XYZ file of C-alpha atoms in Angstrom:
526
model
C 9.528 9.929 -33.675
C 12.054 7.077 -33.834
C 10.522 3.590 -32.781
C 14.079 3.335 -31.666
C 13.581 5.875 -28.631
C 10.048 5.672 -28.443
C 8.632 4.496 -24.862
C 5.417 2.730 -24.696
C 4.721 3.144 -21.513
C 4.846 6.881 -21.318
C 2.501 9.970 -22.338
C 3.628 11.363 -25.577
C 2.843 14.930 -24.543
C 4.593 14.614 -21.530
C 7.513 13.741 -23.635
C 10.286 15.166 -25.599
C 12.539 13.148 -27.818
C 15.963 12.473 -26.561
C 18.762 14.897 -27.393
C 21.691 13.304 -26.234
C 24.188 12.638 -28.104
C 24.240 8.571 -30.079
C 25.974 6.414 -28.247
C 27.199 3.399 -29.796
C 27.412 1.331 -27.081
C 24.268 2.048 -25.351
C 21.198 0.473 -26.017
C 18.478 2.858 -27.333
C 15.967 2.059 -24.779
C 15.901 5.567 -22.191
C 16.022 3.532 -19.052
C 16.918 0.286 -20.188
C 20.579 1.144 -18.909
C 19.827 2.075 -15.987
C 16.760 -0.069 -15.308
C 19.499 -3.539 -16.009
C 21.954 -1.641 -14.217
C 19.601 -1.450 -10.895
C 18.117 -4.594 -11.517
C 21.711 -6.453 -11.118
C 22.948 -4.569 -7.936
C 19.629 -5.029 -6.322
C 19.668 -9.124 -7.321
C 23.966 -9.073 -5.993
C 23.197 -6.823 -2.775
C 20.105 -9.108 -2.032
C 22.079 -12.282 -2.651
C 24.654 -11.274 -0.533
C 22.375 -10.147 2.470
C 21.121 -13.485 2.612
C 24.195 -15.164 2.501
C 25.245 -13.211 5.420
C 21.443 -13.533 7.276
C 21.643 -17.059 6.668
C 25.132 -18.368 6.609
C 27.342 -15.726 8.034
C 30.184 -18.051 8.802
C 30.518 -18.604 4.456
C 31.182 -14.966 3.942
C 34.672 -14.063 6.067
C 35.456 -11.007 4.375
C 32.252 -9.040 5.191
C 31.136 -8.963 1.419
C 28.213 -7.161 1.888
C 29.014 -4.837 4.120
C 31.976 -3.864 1.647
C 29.310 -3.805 -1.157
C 26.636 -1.121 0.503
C 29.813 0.850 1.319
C 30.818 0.887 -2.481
C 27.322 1.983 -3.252
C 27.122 4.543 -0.984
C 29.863 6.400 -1.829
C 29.313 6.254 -5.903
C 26.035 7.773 -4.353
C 28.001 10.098 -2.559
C 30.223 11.017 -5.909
C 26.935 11.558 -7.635
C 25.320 13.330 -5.552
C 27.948 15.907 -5.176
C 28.401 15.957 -9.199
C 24.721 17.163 -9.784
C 24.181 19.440 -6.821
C 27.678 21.021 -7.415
C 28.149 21.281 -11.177
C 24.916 19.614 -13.422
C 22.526 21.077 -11.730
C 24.182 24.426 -12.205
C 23.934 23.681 -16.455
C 21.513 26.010 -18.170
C 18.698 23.976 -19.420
C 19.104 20.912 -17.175
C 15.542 21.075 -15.518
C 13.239 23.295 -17.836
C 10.448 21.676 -15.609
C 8.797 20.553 -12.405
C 6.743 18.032 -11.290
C 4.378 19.771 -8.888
C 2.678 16.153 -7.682
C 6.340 15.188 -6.415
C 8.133 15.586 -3.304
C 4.700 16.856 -1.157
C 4.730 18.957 2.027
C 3.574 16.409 4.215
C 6.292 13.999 2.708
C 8.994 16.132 3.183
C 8.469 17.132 6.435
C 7.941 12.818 7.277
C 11.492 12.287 5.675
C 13.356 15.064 7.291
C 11.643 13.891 10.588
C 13.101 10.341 9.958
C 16.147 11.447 8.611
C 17.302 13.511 11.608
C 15.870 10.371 13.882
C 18.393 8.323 11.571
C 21.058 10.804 12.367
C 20.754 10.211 16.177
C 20.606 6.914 15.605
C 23.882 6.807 13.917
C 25.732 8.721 17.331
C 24.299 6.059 19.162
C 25.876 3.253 17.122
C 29.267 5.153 16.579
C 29.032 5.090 20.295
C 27.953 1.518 20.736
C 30.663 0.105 18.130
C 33.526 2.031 19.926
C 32.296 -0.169 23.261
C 32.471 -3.049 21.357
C 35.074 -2.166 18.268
C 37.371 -5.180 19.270
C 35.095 -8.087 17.868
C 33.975 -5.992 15.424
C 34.661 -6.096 11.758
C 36.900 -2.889 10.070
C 33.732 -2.751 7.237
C 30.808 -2.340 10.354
C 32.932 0.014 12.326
C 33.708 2.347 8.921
C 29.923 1.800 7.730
C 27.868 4.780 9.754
C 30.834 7.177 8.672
C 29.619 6.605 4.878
C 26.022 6.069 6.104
C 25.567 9.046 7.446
C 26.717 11.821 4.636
C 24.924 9.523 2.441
C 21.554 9.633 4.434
C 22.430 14.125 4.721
C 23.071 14.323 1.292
C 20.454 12.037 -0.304
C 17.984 13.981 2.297
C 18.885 17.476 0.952
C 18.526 16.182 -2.502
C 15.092 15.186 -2.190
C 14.149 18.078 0.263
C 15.620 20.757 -2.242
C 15.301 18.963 -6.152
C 12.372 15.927 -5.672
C 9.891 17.883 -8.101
C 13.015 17.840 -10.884
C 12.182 16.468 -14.630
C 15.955 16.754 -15.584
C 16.684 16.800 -19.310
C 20.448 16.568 -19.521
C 22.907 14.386 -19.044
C 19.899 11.509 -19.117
C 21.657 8.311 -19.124
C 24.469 9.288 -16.118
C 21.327 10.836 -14.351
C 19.039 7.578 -14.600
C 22.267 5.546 -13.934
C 23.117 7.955 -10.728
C 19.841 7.980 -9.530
C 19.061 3.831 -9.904
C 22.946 3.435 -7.826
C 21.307 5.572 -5.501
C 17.950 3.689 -5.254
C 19.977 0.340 -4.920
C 21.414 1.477 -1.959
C 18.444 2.812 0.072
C 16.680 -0.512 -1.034
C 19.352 -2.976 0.343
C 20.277 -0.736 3.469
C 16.970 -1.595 3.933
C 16.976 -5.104 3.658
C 19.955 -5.278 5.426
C 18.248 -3.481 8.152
C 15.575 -5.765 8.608
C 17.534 -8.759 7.939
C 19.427 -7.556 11.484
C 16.354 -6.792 13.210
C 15.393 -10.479 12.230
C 18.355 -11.665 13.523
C 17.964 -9.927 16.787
C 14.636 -10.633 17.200
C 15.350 -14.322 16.599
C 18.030 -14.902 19.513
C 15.338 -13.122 21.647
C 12.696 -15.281 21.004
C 14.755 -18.526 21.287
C 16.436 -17.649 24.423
C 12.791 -16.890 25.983
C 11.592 -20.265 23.934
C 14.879 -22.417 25.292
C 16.173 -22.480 28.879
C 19.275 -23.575 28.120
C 20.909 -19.806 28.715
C 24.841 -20.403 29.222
C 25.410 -21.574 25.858
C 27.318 -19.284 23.327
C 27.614 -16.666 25.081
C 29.287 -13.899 22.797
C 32.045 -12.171 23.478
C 30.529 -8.685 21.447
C 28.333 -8.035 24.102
C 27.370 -4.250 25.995
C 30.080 -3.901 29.155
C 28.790 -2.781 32.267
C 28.933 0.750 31.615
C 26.253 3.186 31.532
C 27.416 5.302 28.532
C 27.113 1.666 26.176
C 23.612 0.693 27.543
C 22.335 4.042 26.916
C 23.887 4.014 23.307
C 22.439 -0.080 22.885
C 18.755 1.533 24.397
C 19.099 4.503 22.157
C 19.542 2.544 18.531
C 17.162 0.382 19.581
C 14.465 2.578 19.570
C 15.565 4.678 16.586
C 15.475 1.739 14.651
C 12.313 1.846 12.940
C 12.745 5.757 11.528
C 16.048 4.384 9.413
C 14.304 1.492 8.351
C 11.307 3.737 6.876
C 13.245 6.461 5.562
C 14.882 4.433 3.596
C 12.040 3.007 1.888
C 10.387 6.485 1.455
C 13.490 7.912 0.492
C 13.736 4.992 -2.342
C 10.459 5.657 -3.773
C 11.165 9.328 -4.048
C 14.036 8.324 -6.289
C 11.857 6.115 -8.094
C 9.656 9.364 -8.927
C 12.891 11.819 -10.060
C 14.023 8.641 -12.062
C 10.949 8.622 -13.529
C 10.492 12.344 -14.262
C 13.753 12.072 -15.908
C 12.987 13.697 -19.661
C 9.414 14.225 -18.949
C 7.676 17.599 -19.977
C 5.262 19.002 -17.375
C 2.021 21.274 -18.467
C 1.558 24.125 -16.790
C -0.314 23.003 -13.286
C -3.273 25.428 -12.752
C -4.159 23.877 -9.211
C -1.116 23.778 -7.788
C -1.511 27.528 -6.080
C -5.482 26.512 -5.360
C -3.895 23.225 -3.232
C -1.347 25.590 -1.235
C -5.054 27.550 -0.310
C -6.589 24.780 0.991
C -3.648 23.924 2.955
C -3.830 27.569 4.496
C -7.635 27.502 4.977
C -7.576 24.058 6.623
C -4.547 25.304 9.203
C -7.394 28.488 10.043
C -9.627 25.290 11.214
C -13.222 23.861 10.244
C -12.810 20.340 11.345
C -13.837 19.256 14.956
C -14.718 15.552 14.853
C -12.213 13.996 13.291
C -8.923 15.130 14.937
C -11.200 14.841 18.533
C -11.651 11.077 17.883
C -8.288 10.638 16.870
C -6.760 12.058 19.353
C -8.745 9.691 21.530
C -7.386 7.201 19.472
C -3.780 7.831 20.063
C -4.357 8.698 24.030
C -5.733 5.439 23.987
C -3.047 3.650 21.754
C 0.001 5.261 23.532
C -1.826 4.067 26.770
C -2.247 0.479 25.789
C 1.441 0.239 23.506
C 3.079 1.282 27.231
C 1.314 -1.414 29.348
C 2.044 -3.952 26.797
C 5.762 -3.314 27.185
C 5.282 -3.269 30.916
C 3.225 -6.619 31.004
C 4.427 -8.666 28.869
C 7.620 -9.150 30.511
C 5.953 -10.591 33.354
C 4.662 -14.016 33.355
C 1.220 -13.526 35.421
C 0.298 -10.013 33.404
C 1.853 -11.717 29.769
C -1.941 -13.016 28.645
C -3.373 -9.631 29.987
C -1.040 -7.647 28.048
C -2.225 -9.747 24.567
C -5.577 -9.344 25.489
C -5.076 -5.226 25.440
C -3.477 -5.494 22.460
C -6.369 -7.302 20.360
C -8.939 -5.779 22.399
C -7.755 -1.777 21.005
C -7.326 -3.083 17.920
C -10.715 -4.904 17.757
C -12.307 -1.742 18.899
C -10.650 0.749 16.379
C -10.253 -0.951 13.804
C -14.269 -1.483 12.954
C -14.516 1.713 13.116
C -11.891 2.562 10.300
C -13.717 0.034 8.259
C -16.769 2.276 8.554
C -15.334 5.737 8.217
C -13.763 4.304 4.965
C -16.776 3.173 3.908
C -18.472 6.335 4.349
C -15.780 8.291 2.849
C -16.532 5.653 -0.554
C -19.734 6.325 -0.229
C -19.347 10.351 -0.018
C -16.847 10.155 -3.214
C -19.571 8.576 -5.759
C -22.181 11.180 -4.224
C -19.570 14.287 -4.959
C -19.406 13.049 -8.716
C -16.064 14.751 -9.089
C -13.832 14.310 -12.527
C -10.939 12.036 -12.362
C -7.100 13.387 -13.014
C -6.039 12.323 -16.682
C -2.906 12.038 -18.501
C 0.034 9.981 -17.316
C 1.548 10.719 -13.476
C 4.629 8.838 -12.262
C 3.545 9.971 -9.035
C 0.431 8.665 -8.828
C 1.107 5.519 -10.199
C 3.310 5.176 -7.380
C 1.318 6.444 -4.420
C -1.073 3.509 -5.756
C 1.121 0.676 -6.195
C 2.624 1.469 -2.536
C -0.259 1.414 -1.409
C -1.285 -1.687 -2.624
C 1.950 -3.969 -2.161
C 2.442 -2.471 1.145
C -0.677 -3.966 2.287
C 0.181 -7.000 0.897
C 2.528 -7.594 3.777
C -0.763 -7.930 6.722
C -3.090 -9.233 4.238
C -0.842 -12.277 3.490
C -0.115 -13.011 7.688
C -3.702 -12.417 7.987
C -5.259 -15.219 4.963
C -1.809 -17.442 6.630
C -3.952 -16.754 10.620
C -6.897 -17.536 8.644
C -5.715 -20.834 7.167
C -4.000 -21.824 10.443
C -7.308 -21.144 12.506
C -9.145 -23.867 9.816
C -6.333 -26.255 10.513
C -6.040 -25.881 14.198
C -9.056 -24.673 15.574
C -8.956 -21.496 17.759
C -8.710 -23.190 21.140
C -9.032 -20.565 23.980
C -9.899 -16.524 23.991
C -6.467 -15.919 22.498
C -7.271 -17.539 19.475
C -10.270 -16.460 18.801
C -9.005 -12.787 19.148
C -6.315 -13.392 16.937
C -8.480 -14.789 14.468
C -11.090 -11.658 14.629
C -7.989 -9.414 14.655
C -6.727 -11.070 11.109
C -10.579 -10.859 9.766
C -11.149 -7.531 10.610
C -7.155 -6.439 9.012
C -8.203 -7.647 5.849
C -11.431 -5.474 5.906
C -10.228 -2.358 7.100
C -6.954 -2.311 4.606
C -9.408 -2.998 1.942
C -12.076 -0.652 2.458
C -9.169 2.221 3.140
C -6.940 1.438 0.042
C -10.375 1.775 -1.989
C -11.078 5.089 -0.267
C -7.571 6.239 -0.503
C -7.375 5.298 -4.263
C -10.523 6.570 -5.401
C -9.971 9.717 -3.612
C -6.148 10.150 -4.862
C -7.249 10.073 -8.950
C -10.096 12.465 -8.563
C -9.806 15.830 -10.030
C -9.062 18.845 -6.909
C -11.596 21.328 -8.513
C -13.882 19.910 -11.515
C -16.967 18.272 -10.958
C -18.027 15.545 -13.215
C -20.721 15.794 -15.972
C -24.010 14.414 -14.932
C -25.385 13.046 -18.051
C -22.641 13.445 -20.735
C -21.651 9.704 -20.681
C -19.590 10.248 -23.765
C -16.744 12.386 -22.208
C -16.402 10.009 -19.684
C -15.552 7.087 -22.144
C -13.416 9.438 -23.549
C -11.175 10.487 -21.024
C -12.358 14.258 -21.373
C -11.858 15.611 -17.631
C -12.353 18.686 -18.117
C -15.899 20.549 -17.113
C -17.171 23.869 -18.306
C -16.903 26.418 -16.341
C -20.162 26.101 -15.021
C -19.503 22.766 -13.484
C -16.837 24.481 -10.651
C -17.581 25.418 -7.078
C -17.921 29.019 -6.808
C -18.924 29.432 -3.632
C -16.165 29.560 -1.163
C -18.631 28.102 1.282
C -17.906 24.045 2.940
C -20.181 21.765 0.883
C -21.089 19.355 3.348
C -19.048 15.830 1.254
C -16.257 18.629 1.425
C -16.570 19.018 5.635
C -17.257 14.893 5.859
C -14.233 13.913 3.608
C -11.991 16.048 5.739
C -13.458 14.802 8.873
C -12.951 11.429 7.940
C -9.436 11.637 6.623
C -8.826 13.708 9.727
C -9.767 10.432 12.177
C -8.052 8.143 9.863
C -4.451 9.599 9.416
C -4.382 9.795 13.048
C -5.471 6.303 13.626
C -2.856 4.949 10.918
C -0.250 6.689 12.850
C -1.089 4.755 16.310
C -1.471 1.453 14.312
C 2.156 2.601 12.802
C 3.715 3.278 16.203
C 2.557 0.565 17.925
C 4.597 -2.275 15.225
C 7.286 0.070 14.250
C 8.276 0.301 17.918
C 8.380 -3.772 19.152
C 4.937 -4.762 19.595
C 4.834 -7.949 17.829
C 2.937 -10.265 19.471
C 2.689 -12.566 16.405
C 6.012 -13.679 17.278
C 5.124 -15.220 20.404
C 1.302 -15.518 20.708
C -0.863 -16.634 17.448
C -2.626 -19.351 15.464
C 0.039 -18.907 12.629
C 2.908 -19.903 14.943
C 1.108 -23.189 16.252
C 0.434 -24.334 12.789
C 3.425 -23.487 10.676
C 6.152 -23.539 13.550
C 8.313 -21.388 14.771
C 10.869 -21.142 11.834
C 8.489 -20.036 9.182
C 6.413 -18.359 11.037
C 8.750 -16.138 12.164
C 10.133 -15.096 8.278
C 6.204 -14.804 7.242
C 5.852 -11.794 10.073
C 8.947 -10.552 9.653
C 8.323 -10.301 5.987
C 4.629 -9.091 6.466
C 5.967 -6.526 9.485
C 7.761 -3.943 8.048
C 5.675 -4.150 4.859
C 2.545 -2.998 7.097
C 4.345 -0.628 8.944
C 5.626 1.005 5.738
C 1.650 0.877 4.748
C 0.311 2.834 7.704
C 3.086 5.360 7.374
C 2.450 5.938 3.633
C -1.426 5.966 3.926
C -0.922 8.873 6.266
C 0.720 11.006 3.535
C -1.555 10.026 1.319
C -4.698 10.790 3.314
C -2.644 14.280 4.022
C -2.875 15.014 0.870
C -6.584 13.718 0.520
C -7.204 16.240 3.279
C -5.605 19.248 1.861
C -7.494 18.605 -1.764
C -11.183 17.709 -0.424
């Protein structure tokens, strides 16, 4: 092969050599293009989202609104290029990655996507209340960003499992464009939700009310509070469909030219899915749904209580108190669920999976987010003491983050690289070394009976997903009560305190709502 197209960091038998014509002016590298081409329109879109988060009155011809709505629609044009016409070519995807583009994934992003939708009427609607003080860019920007959510939705609903093989280097290129975008709509989302959440917090902070008032402000009519209410509490589903929708680009982007093996488990996984609809597990989905009875009970008294000043400290100690009482028990069914994985000895997956890799590093720098504003409570609570019940349930709360999103990431990554089917050798120590994964016959289940690390695993991942999807509703939908109640906010002050969480935030809410899919799919392959 020629060092010249040769990729390091790839499986050679997943590849094939490039057949694309030689272009002089493109570098050999396969995704060097379009890796420097993503790389600069992330760094521009970023830079310019700050500027306007940070100095809005320097930027007077809405630059970066003009600069998503160039990206979109070169998504758009792209888009409509390969569904229309490429993807139509004879030979263009001679293979499929059958790890990509999950059930349980696609039915989260089409959920989120048609929330996003919604949301979009409601802002048409709340922009046409207030179009006069608005700028031409924000008032044209859900017209793009809506065919551009559809489209980019049906693309990964219909094509996510594509390894396309023609066309590479307009494909990568389309595809990173594409990946820009959902990655600096999402910036730009939270840098707004910052923003708002800021001018909340100081005017409840300040008492001087009457200053600035703004002229862009809701009138008195029904129709524009009920559109204001309406994106406000859609506003989480955009923000994390578009960083699920980014990594699923990430995964066709890097599929791009890869050759797939023939998957023999792929028909046993769509059996296990059928035989775990039929039933078998009692325990776990019983004490999760306790979980979120108990969650959706205590996330609607906190936004009851702690608008009012004598029930504000009760509603804070609610908060840490469920969270204090679930979240040791997490810790332990993750632990168990460790402990069941090294007695079921199974093989691990080899070979190279762009997939995986992912589902891993998500999972990871996602929970980088609360395990950063926890070690920042920790350091605070050293520095300040934890003076009152408050603090010292704060402080327990950040203790006990850190050991539940450790203990689950290590049950959620051990569980994602073992092997669906093959059982590991007992005492042939060599293959393992090796990287041989694959068993004799002999060493597969036969029966079609529950083995009983089969039944726990399931029960366990059962109680978990639905725990990480309280501990994902409850953020996701306004609970922060970091902002105005914590050890973190005493110590560092207001100012950085406030970018830590809202930094840390949406990183942990993107955590819970990506450990769900991936204990899904631990689930369906125990």
């Amino acid at each position: 092969m020629d060092p010249g197209v040769s990729e390091p960091d790839s499986d050679p038998q997943n590849q094939e050599p490039e057949l694309d014509p030689v272009l002089v002016w493109a570098p050999s590298g396969r995704r060097l293009v379009s890796g420097l081409l993503g790389l600069n329109l992330v760094l521009l879109g970023a830079a310019l989202v700050a500027g306007q988060a940070f100095h809005p009155e320097g930027l007077k011809h809405q630059e970066p609104e003009v600069f998503l709505l160039v990206l979109m629609g070169l998504s758009l044009v792209w888009m409509l290029w390969y569904l229309l016409w490429a993807r139509k070519q004879p030979g263009v995807c001679p293979h499929q990655d059958h790890h990509a583009g999950g059930v349980t994934v696609i039915v989260v992003l089409v959920l989120f996507a048609a929330c996003s939708l919604l949301l979009y009427v409601c802002r048409v609607g709340y922009l046409m209340s207030v179009r006069e003080c608005k700028p031409a860019a924000t008032l044209i920007s859900p017209f793009i960003e809506s065919p551009f959510l559809a489209l980019q939705t049906y693309l990964l609903w219909a094509h996510s499992k594509d390894c396309i093989h023609k066309h590479k280097i307009v494909t990568r290129s389309g595809l990173m464009v594409i990946l820009s975008a959902d990655l600096l709509l999402w910036l730009n989302a939270v840098t707004e939700d910052s923003i708002h959440e800021e001018i909340e917090l100081e005017k409840q902070d300040s008492l001087a009310f009457s200053r600035n008032s703004s002229l862009c402000q809701c009138s008195g009519s029904a129709a524009c509070l009920a559109f204001r209410k309406g994106f406000e509490i859609l506003y989480p589903f955009n923000i994390e469909f578009y960083l699920m929708a980014g990594c699923m680009i990430y995964v066709i982007w890097k599929n791009v030219g890869r050759r797939m093996s023939p998957d023999p488990h792929h028909a046993a996984k769509k059996f296990s899915l059928q035989v775990l609809c039929k039933g078998g597990i009692i325990f776990g989905p019983v004490f999760g749904g306790l979980v979120l009875v108990a969650g959706i009970t205590v996330f609607i008294l906190y936004q009851v209580w702690v608008s009012q000043r004598e029930l504000r400290q009760t509603a804070f100690l609610i908060f840490y108190g469920y969270h204090l009482a679930i979240m040791p028990v997490m810790s332990l069914c993750s632990l168990a669920g460790v402990l069941v994985h090294r007695l079921e000895r199974r093989a691990h997956e080899g070979g190279h999976n762009p997939t995986r890799s992912l589902d891993v590093m998500l999972l990871v720098a996602a929970a980088l987010g609360q395990l950063a504003l926890s070690y920042f409570s920790l350091v605070a609570a050293l520095a300040v003491g934890t003076q009152g019940p408050l603090g010292d349930l704060d402080l327990s709360y950040s203790l006990l983050s850190l050991l539940e999103l450790i203990l689950q990431n290590i049950f959620i990554i051990e569980g994602l690289h073992r092997h669906p089917h093959l059982l590991a050798k007992k005492k042939d120590k060599r293959s393992i070394f090796k990287g041989n994964t694959l068993a004799p016959p002999a060493a597969q289940e036969h029966d079609g009976k529950k083995t009983w690390t089969k039944r726990a695993t399931q029960e366990i991942c059962a109680f978990l997903i639905l725990s990480n999807i309280m501990l994902w509703v409850i953020p996701a939908f306004g609970v922060h009560p970091q902002f105005e109640n914590g050890l973190g906010k005493q110590f560092f002050g207001f100012s950085a305190w406030f970018v830590l969480v809202n930094l840390g935030q949406p990183l942990g809410v993107f955590y819970r709502m990506h450990s769900v899919a991936a204990l899904m799919e631990l689930l369906i392959s125990a």
